[in-house]
């Protein structure tokens, strides 16, 4: 996997992925940015949510659960000192579907956290405390 990050101006950068996608990252105005894109640390958090959500959807579909929506809400805490690394991250999954079984969602969350989600594994092995929970909403 490869990517490149090109400096645009001030504290704005454009990242280009090997798969052909690009995103602009920018800093807060207090640091000379213009708020034109997410912060790099926000992208790490978004990547974790995407990685875990990918797992949850895939696992639930393989277990024949009638899932119509999955939302992953993440809350993170960072160290007060430099480097301001993540110290705690909580992932809350909201799974919507028809007759979705609690046991299957719990298993999907556990498998993602402990086996499949590369981002979660990398962060937790690096000392970040990662917790998870979920709720199920019955689809109409």
Coordinates of C-alpha atoms in Angstrom, one line a residue:
X1 CA 0.0 0.0 0.0
X2 CA 1.3 3.4 -0.9
X3 CA 0.1 7.0 -0.6
X4 CA 1.6 10.5 -1.1
X5 CA 1.0 13.7 0.8
X6 CA 1.7 17.0 -1.0
X7 CA 1.9 20.3 0.8
X8 CA -0.6 22.8 -0.6
X9 CA 0.0 25.9 1.5
X10 CA 0.2 27.0 5.1
X11 CA -0.9 23.8 7.0
X12 CA -3.0 22.3 4.2
X13 CA -2.0 19.0 2.5
X14 CA -3.5 16.8 -0.2
X15 CA -3.2 13.1 0.3
X16 CA -3.5 10.8 -2.7
X17 CA -4.1 7.1 -2.3
X18 CA -2.9 4.2 -4.4
X19 CA -6.5 3.5 -5.3
X20 CA -6.8 6.9 -7.0
X21 CA -8.6 8.8 -4.3
X22 CA -7.6 12.1 -2.7
X23 CA -8.5 14.2 0.3
X24 CA -7.4 17.6 1.6
X25 CA -6.3 17.8 5.2
X26 CA -6.1 21.2 6.9
X27 CA -5.3 22.6 10.3
X28 CA -7.4 24.9 12.5
X29 CA -7.2 28.6 11.9
X30 CA -5.3 28.9 15.2
X31 CA -2.4 27.0 13.4
X32 CA -2.6 28.9 10.1
X33 CA -5.2 26.7 8.5
X34 CA -8.4 27.5 6.7
X35 CA -10.4 24.5 7.9
X36 CA -10.7 23.1 4.4
X37 CA -10.6 19.5 5.4
X38 CA -10.3 17.1 8.3
X39 CA -7.3 17.1 10.6
X40 CA -4.9 14.1 10.2
X41 CA -5.9 12.7 13.6
X42 CA -9.6 12.9 12.7
X43 CA -8.7 10.8 9.6
X44 CA -7.2 8.2 11.8
X45 CA -10.4 8.1 13.9
X46 CA -12.5 8.0 10.7
X47 CA -10.4 5.2 9.4
X48 CA -10.9 3.2 12.5
X49 CA -14.7 3.6 12.3
X50 CA -14.6 2.7 8.6
X51 CA -12.5 -0.4 9.2
X52 CA -14.7 -1.6 12.1
X53 CA -17.9 -0.9 10.3
X54 CA -16.7 -2.8 7.2
X55 CA -16.2 -5.8 9.5
X56 CA -19.5 -5.5 11.2
X57 CA -21.5 -5.3 8.0
X58 CA -19.6 -8.1 6.4
X59 CA -19.9 -10.4 9.4
X60 CA -23.6 -9.7 9.9
X61 CA -24.4 -10.3 6.2
X62 CA -22.5 -13.6 6.3
X63 CA -24.5 -14.6 9.3
X64 CA -27.7 -13.9 7.3
X65 CA -28.8 -10.9 9.4
X66 CA -31.2 -8.6 7.6
X67 CA -29.2 -5.4 8.3
X68 CA -30.4 -2.1 6.7
X69 CA -28.0 0.4 8.3
X70 CA -24.9 0.5 10.4
X71 CA -23.6 3.7 12.1
X72 CA -20.4 3.8 14.1
X73 CA -20.1 6.7 16.5
X74 CA -16.6 7.3 17.9
X75 CA -15.5 9.3 20.8
X76 CA -11.8 9.7 21.5
X77 CA -9.6 11.2 24.2
X78 CA -6.1 12.5 23.6
X79 CA -3.1 13.0 25.8
X80 CA -2.6 16.5 27.2
X81 CA 1.0 16.5 26.2
X82 CA 2.9 16.4 22.9
X83 CA 2.6 14.1 21.1
X84 CA -1.2 14.3 21.7
X85 CA -1.8 10.6 21.0
X86 CA -5.2 8.9 21.4
X87 CA -5.4 7.4 24.9
X88 CA -9.0 6.1 24.7
X89 CA -11.4 5.5 21.9
X90 CA -15.0 4.3 22.3
X91 CA -16.9 2.9 19.3
X92 CA -20.7 2.7 19.6
X93 CA -22.4 0.8 16.8
X94 CA -26.1 1.5 15.9
X95 CA -27.3 -1.5 13.9
X96 CA -30.7 -1.2 12.2
X97 CA -32.4 -4.2 10.6
X98 CA -35.2 -6.7 10.7
X99 CA -35.1 -9.2 13.5
X100 CA -31.4 -8.7 14.0
X101 CA -30.1 -11.0 16.7
X102 CA -28.3 -9.4 19.7
X103 CA -26.0 -12.4 19.9
X104 CA -24.9 -12.0 16.3
X105 CA -24.2 -8.3 16.7
X106 CA -22.2 -9.0 19.8
X107 CA -20.2 -11.6 18.0
X108 CA -19.5 -9.3 15.0
X109 CA -18.3 -6.5 17.3
X110 CA -16.0 -8.9 19.2
X111 CA -14.6 -10.5 16.0
X112 CA -13.9 -7.0 14.5
X113 CA -12.2 -5.8 17.7
X114 CA -10.2 -8.9 18.4
X115 CA -9.4 -10.4 15.0
X116 CA -10.3 -8.5 11.8
X117 CA -10.0 -4.7 12.3
X118 CA -6.4 -3.9 11.4
X119 CA -6.8 -0.3 12.6
X120 CA -8.2 -1.3 15.9
X121 CA -5.5 -3.9 16.5
X122 CA -2.7 -1.4 15.5
X123 CA -4.1 1.3 17.9
X124 CA -4.7 -1.1 20.8
X125 CA -1.3 -2.7 20.5
X126 CA 0.1 0.9 20.6
X127 CA -1.5 1.5 24.0
X128 CA -4.9 3.0 23.1
X129 CA -7.7 1.8 25.3
X130 CA -10.5 0.8 22.8
X131 CA -14.0 0.0 24.0
X132 CA -17.1 -1.0 22.1
X133 CA -20.8 -1.2 22.6
X134 CA -23.9 -1.4 20.4
X135 CA -27.6 -1.0 20.1
X136 CA -30.1 -2.5 17.7
X137 CA -32.9 -0.7 16.1
X138 CA -35.8 -2.6 14.6
X139 CA -36.4 -1.5 11.0
X140 CA -39.9 -0.5 10.0

